[in-house]
Tab-separated table of C-alpha atoms in Angstrom:
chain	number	residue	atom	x	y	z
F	1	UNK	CA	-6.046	6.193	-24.444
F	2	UNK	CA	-9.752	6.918	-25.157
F	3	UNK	CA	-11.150	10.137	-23.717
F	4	UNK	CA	-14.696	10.119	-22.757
F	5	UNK	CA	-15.906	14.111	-22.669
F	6	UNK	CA	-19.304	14.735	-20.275
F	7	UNK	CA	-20.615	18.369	-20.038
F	8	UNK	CA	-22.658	18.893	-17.252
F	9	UNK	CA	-23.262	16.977	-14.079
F	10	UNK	CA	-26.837	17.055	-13.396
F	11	UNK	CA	-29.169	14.188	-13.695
F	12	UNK	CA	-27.470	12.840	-17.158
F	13	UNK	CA	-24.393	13.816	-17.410
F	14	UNK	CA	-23.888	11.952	-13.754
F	15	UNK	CA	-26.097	9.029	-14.534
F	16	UNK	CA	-23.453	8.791	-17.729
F	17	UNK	CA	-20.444	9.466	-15.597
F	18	UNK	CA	-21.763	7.337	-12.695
F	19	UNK	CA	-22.676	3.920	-15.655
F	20	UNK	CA	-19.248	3.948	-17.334
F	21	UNK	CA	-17.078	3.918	-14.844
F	22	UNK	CA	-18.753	0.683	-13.115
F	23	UNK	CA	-17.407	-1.200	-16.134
F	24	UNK	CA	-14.734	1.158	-17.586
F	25	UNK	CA	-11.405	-0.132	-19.252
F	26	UNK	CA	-8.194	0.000	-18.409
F	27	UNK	CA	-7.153	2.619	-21.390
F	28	UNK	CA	-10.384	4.974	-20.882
F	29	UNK	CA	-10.559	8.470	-19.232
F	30	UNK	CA	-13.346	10.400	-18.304
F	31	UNK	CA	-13.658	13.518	-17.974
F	32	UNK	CA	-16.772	15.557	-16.208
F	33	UNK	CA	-17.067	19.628	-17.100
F	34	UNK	CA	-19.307	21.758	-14.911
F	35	UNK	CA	-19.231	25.036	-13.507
F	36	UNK	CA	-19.893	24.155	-9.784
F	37	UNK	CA	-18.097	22.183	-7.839
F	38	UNK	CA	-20.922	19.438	-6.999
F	39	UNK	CA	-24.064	18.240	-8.527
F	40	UNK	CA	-27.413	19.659	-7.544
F	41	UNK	CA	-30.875	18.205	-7.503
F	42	UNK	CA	-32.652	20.356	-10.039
F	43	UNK	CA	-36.077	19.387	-9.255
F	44	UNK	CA	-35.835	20.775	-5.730
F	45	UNK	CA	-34.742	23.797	-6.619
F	46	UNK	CA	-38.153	25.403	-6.226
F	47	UNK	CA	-37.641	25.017	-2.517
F	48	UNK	CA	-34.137	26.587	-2.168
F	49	UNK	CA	-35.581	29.653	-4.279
F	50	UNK	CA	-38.848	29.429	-1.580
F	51	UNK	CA	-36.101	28.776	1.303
F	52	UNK	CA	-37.816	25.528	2.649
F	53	UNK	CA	-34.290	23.386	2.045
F	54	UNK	CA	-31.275	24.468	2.478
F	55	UNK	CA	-28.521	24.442	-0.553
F	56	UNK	CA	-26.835	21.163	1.494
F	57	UNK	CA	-29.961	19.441	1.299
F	58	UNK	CA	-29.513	19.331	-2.946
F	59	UNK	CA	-26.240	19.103	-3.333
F	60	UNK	CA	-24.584	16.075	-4.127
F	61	UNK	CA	-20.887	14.954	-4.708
F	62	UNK	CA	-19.365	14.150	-7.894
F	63	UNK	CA	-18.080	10.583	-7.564
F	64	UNK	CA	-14.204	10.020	-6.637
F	65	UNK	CA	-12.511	7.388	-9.411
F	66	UNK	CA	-8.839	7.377	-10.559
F	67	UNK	CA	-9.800	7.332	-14.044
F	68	UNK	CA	-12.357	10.393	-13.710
F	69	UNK	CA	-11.031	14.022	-14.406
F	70	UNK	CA	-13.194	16.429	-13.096
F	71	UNK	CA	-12.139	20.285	-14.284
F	72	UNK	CA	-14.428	23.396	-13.044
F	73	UNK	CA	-14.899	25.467	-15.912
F	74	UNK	CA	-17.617	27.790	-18.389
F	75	UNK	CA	-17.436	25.483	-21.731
F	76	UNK	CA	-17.156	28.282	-24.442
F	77	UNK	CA	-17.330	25.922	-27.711
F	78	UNK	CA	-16.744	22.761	-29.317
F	79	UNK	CA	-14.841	21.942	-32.129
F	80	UNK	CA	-16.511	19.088	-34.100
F	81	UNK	CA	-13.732	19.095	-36.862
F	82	UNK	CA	-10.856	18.943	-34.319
F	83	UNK	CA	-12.931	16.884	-31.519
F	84	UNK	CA	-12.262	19.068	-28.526
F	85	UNK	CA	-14.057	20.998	-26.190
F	86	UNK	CA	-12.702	24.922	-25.131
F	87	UNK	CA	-12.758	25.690	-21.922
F	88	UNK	CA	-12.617	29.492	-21.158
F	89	UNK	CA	-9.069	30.143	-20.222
F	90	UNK	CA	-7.598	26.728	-20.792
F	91	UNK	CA	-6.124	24.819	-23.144
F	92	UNK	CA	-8.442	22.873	-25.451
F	93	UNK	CA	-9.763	19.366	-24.311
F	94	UNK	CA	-10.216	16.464	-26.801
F	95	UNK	CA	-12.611	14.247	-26.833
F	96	UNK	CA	-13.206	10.653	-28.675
F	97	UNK	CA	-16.644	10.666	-27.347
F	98	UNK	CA	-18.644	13.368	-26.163
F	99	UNK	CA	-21.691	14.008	-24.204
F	100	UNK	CA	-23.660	17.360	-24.238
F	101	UNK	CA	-25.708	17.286	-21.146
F	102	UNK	CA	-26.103	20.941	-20.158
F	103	UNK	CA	-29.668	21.781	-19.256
F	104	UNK	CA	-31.979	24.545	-20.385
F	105	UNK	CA	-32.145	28.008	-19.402
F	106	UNK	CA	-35.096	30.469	-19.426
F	107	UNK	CA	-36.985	31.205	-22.584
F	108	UNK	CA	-37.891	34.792	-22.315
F	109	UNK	CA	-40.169	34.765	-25.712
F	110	UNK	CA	-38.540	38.189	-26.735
F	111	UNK	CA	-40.706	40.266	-24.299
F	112	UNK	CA	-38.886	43.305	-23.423
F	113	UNK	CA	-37.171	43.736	-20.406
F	114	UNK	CA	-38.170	39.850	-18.655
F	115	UNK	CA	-34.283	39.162	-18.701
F	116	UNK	CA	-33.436	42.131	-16.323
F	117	UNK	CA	-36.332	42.311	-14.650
F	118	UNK	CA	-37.159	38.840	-13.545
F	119	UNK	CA	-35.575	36.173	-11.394
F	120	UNK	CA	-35.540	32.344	-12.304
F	121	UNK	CA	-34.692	28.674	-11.596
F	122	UNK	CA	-33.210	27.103	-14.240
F	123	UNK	CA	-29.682	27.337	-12.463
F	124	UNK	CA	-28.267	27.015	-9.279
F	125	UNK	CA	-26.374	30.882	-8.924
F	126	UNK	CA	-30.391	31.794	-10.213
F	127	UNK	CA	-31.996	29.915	-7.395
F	128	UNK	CA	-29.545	31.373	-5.196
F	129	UNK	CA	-30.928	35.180	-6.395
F	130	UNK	CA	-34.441	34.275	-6.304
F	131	UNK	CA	-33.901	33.011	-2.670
F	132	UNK	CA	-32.447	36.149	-1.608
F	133	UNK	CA	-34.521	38.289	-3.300
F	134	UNK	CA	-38.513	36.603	-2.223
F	135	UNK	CA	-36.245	36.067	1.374
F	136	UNK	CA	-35.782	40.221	1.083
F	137	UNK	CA	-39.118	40.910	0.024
F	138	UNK	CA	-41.264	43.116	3.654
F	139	UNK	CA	-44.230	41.548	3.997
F	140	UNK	CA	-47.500	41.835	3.054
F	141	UNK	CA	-44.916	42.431	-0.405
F	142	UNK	CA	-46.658	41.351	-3.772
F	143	UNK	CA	-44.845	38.217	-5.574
F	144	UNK	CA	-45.733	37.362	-8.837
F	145	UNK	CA	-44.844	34.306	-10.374
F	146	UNK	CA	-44.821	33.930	-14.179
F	147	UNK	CA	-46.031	30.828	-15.874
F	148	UNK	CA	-48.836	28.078	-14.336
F	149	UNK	CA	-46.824	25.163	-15.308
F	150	UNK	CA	-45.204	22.346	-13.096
F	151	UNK	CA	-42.200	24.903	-12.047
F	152	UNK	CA	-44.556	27.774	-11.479
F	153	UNK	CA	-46.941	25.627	-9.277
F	154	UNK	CA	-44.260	24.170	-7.184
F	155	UNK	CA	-42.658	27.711	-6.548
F	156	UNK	CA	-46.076	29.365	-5.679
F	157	UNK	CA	-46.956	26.508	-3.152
F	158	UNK	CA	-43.689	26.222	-1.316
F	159	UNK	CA	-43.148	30.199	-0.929
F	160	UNK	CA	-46.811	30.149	0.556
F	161	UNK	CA	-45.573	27.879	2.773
F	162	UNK	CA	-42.494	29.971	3.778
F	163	UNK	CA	-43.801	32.913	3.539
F	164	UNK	CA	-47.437	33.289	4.906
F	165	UNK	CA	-47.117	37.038	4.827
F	166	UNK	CA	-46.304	37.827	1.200
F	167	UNK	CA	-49.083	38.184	-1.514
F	168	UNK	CA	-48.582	35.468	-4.127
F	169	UNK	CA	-50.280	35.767	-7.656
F	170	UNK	CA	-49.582	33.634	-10.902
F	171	UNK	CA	-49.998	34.556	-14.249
F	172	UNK	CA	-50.165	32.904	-17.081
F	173	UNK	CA	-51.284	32.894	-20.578
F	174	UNK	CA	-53.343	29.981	-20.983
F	175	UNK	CA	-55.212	28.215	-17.672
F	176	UNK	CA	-53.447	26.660	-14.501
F	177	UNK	CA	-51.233	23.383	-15.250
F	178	UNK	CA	-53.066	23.616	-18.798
F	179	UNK	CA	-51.032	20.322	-20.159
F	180	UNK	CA	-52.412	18.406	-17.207
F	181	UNK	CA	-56.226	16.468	-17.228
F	182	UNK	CA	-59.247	18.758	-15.746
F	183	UNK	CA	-59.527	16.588	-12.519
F	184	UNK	CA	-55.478	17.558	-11.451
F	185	UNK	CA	-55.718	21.263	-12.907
F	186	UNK	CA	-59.510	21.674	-10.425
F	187	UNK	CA	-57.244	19.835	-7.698
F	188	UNK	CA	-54.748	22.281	-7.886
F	189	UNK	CA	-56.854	25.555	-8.426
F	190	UNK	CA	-58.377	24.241	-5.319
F	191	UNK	CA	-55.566	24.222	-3.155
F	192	UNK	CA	-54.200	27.292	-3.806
F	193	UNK	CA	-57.976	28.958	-3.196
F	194	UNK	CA	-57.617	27.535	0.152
F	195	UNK	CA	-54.229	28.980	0.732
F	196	UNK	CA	-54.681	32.296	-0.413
F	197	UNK	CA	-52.967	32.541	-3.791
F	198	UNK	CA	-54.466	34.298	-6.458
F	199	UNK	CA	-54.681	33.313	-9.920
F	200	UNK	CA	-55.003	34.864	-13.426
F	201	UNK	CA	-55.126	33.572	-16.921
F	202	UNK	CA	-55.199	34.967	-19.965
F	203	UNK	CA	-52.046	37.446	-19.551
F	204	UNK	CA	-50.222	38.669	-22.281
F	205	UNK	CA	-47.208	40.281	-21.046
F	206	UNK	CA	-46.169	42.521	-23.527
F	207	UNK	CA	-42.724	44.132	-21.313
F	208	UNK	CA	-41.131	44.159	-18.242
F	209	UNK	CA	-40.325	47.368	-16.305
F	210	UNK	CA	-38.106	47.310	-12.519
F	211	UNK	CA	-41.083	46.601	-10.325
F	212	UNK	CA	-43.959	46.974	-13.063
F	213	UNK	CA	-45.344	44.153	-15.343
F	214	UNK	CA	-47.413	44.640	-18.651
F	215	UNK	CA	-49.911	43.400	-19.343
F	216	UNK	CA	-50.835	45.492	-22.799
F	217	UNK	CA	-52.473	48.134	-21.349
F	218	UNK	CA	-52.485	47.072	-17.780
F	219	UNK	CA	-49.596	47.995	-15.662
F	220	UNK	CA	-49.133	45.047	-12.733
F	221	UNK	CA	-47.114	46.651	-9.673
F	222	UNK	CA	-44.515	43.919	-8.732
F	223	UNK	CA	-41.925	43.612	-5.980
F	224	UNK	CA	-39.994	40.006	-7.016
F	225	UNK	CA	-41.529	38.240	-10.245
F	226	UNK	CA	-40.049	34.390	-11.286
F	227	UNK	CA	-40.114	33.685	-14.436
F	228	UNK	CA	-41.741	30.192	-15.157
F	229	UNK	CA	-42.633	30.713	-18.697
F	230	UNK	CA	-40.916	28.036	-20.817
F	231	UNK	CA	-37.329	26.829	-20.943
F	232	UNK	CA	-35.251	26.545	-23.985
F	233	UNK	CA	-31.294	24.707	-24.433
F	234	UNK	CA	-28.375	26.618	-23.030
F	235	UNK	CA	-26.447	29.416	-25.741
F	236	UNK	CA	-24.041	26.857	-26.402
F	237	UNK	CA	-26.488	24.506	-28.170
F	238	UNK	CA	-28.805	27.257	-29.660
F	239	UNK	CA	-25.520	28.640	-31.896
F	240	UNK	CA	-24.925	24.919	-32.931
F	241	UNK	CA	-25.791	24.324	-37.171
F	242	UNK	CA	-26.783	20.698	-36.611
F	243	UNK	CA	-30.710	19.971	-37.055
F	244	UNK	CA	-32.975	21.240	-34.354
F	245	UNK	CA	-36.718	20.621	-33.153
F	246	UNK	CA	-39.206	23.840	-33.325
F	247	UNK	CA	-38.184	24.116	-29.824
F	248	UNK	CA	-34.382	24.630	-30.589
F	249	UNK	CA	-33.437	20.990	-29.225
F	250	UNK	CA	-30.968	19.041	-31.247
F	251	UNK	CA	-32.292	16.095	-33.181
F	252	UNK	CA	-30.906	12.911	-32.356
F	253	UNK	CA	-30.560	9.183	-33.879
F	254	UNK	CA	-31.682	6.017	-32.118
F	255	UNK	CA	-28.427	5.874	-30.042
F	256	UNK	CA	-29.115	10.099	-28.851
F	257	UNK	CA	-25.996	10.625	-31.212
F	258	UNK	CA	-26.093	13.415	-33.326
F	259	UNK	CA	-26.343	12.148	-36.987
F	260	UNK	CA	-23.621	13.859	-38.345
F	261	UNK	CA	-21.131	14.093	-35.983
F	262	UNK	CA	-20.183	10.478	-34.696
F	263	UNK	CA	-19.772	9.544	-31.031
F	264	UNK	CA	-21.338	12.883	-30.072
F	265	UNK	CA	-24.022	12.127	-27.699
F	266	UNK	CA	-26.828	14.571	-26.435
F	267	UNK	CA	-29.149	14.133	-23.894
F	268	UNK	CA	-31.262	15.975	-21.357
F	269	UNK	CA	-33.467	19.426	-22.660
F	270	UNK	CA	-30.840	19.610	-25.390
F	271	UNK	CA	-32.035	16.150	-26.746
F	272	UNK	CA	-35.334	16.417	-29.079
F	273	UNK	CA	-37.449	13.921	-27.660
F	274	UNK	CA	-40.902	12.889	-28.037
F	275	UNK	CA	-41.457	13.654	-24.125
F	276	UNK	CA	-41.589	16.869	-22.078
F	277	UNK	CA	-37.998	17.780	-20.629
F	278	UNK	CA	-37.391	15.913	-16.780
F	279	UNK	CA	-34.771	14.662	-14.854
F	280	UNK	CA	-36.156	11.635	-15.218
F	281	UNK	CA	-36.060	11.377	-18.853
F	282	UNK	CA	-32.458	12.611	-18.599
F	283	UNK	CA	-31.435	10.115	-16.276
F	284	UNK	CA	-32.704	7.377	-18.826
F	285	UNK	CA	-31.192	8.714	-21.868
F	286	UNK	CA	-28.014	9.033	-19.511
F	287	UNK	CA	-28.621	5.333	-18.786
F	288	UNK	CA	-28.833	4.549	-22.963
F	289	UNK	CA	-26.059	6.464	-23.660
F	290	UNK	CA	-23.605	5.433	-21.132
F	291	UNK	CA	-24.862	1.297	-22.522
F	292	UNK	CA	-23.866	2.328	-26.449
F	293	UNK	CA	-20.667	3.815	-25.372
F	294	UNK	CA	-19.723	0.823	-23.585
F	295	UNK	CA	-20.533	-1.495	-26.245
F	296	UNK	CA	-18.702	1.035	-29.122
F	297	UNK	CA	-15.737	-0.035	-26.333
F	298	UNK	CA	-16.169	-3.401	-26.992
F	299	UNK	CA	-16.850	-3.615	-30.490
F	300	UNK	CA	-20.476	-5.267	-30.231
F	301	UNK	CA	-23.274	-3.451	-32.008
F	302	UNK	CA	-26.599	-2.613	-29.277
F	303	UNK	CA	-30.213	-1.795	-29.621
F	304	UNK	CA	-32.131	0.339	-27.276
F	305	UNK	CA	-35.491	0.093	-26.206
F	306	UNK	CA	-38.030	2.989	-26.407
F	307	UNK	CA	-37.445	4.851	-23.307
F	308	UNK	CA	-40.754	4.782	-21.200
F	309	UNK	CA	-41.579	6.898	-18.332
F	310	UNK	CA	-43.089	6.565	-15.174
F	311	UNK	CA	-44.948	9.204	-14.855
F	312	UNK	CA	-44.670	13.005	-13.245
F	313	UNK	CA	-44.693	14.389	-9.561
F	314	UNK	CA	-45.339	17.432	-8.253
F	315	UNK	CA	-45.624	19.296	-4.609
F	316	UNK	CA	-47.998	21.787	-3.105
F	317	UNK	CA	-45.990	22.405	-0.305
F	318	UNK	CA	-44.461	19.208	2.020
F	319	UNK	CA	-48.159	17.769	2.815
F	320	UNK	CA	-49.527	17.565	-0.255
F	321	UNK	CA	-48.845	17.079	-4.367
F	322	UNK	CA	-50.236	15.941	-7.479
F	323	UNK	CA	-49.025	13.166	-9.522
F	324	UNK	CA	-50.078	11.772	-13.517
F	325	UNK	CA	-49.274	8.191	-14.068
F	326	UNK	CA	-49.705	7.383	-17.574
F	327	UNK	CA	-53.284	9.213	-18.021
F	328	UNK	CA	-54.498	8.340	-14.278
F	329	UNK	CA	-54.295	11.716	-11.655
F	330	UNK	CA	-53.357	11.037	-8.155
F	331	UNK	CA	-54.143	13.697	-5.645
F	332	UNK	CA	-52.988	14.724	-2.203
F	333	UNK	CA	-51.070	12.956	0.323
F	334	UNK	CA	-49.824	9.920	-1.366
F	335	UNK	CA	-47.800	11.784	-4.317
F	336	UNK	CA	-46.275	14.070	-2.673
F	337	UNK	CA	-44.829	11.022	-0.074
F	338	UNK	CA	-44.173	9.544	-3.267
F	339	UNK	CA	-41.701	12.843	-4.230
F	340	UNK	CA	-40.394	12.127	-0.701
F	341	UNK	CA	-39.114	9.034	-1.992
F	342	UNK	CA	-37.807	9.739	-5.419
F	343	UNK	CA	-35.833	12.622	-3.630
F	344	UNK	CA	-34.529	10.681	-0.843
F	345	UNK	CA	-33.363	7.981	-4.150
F	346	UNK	CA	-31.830	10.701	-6.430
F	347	UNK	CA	-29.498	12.079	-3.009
F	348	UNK	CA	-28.553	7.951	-2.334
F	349	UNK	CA	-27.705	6.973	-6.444
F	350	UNK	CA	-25.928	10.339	-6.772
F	351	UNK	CA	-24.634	11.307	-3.317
């Protein structure tokens, strides 16, 4: 009997899951390790944390198969000698071949005092906190969201959606979606002129205080403030030894197998790659991964094909968005229909 090991079910892990058992053999088991009970849509988290969708609306279902083992659990380490994963308060779990698919969590930098004193949405029990605590906040209360990136401009835009009454600012170090072209960046600025949300670069938060942010000198009176500010791979991976990218992601071979430990697979914002971390990029390495284990099964050697992406969507609330395929912008109406669509996909391939 071959065991097949998956941690995490989000967009990987379940694209991996989901791939190998439409072909699996008759001696395999799989077995899927998560802490919840169900998948979740990551990329829509931003609107649970904003409270425009309900938690039902991005959950889905891990699939039902007679050879797939699904156990609920914190994974605590892995033993690479012994090939088995520990489980807190279970007995160890081996593994002939393993996938490490278990997301990012917030990189705080080292600033003082952003781990207490900040909220996030990297997880789902963190979405669930930011919810309740920008769903808590009086009105007219002052929000401040932490980082102009994708996952800071998404939050920002949905709250000011839900929440007409709060005051809304973002900070960040650099400029407003700084890795994106001019024309997208002035698109976005513009919107969020026209809907009241205020803006400012150039912050250099040196500590954070309960309900006080610093800015060196400058002391920024906050009632909730998200933290958007960068992402790095989950504890488990960041005490690994094995080779790692500047930021902390495990370096991989051709077949996203770690080069020294055979039939260990990572993908996801573990994986170094030479692309920014998505759900769509994890869904294809899924897709690559779950193709060399399958051929490993049957003894036939595979190449894979440099993964290309399509391209990245974003929302400014449910009427309009943003979009970048390959270097071309596309504004407004059409992208954000066009996250519509990839959403209402993801909840049919996984649900």
């Amino acid at each position: 009997m071959s065991n097949v090991v998956v941690l995490g079910g989000g967009y990987g892990g379940l694209t991996v899951v989901q791939e190998l058992l439409q072909h699996i053999a008759a001696d395999v088991r799989i077995v899927l390790i998560d802490r919840n009970p169900f998948g979740a849509l990551k990329t829509e988290f931003y609107a649970l944390a904003a409270g425009t969708s309900s938690e039902l609306d991005i959950r889905v279902s891990f699939p039902s198969h007679p050879q797939l083992d699904i156990v609920y659990g914190e994974v605590e380490s892995v033993s690479f000698e012994n090939r088995t994963v520990q489980l807190a308060g279970r007995d160890p779990i081996p593994y002939d071949s393993l996938v490490i698919a278990l997301g990012c969590t917030d990189n705080f930098h080292g600033i003082e005092g952003a781990p207490q004193h900040s909220t996030g949405v990297q997880s789902l029990s963190a979405t669930r906190r930011t919810y309740q605590l920008l769903n808590d906040t009086k009105p007219y209360g002052q929000i401040h969201i932490v980082g102009g990136g994708l996952s800071g401009v998404e939050v920002a835009s949905e709250l000011r959606e839900s929440r007409p009454d709060l005051n809304i600012r973002i900070l960040d170090r650099s400029s407003l979606m700084s890795a994106f072209p001019g024309k997208l960046q002035k698109f976005v600025a513009s919107w969020f002129k026209e809907h009241d949300v205020e803006l400012r670069s150039q912050i250099h938060i040196t500590r954070l205080e309960e309900g006080v942010i610093h800015n060196g000198d400058e002391e920024i009176l906050s009632d909730v403030t998200v933290w958007t500010a960068g992402i790095q791979p989950v504890e488990l991976v960041q005490k690994l030894t094995f080779p790692k990218d500047k930021q902390g992601r495990l370096i991989v071979n051709e077949w996203h197998e770690l080069p020294d430990a055979r039939d260990v697979f990572v993908i996801g914002d573990c994986s170094s790659q030479p692309f920014s971390p998505s759900g769509q990029l994890a869904q294809a390495q899924g897709h690559q991964v779950a193709q060399v284990i399958a051929a490993r099964w049957a003894n036939k050697d595979i190449r894979l094909p440099r993964i290309q992406l399509k391209g990245t969507l974003g929302s400014l609330g449910k009427k309009s968005g943003f979009g970048l395929m390959g270097s071309t912008p596309i504004l407004g109406r059409v992208p954000r229909l066009l996250k519509s669509g990839v959403l209402w996909k993801s909840r049919r391939h996984f649900g």
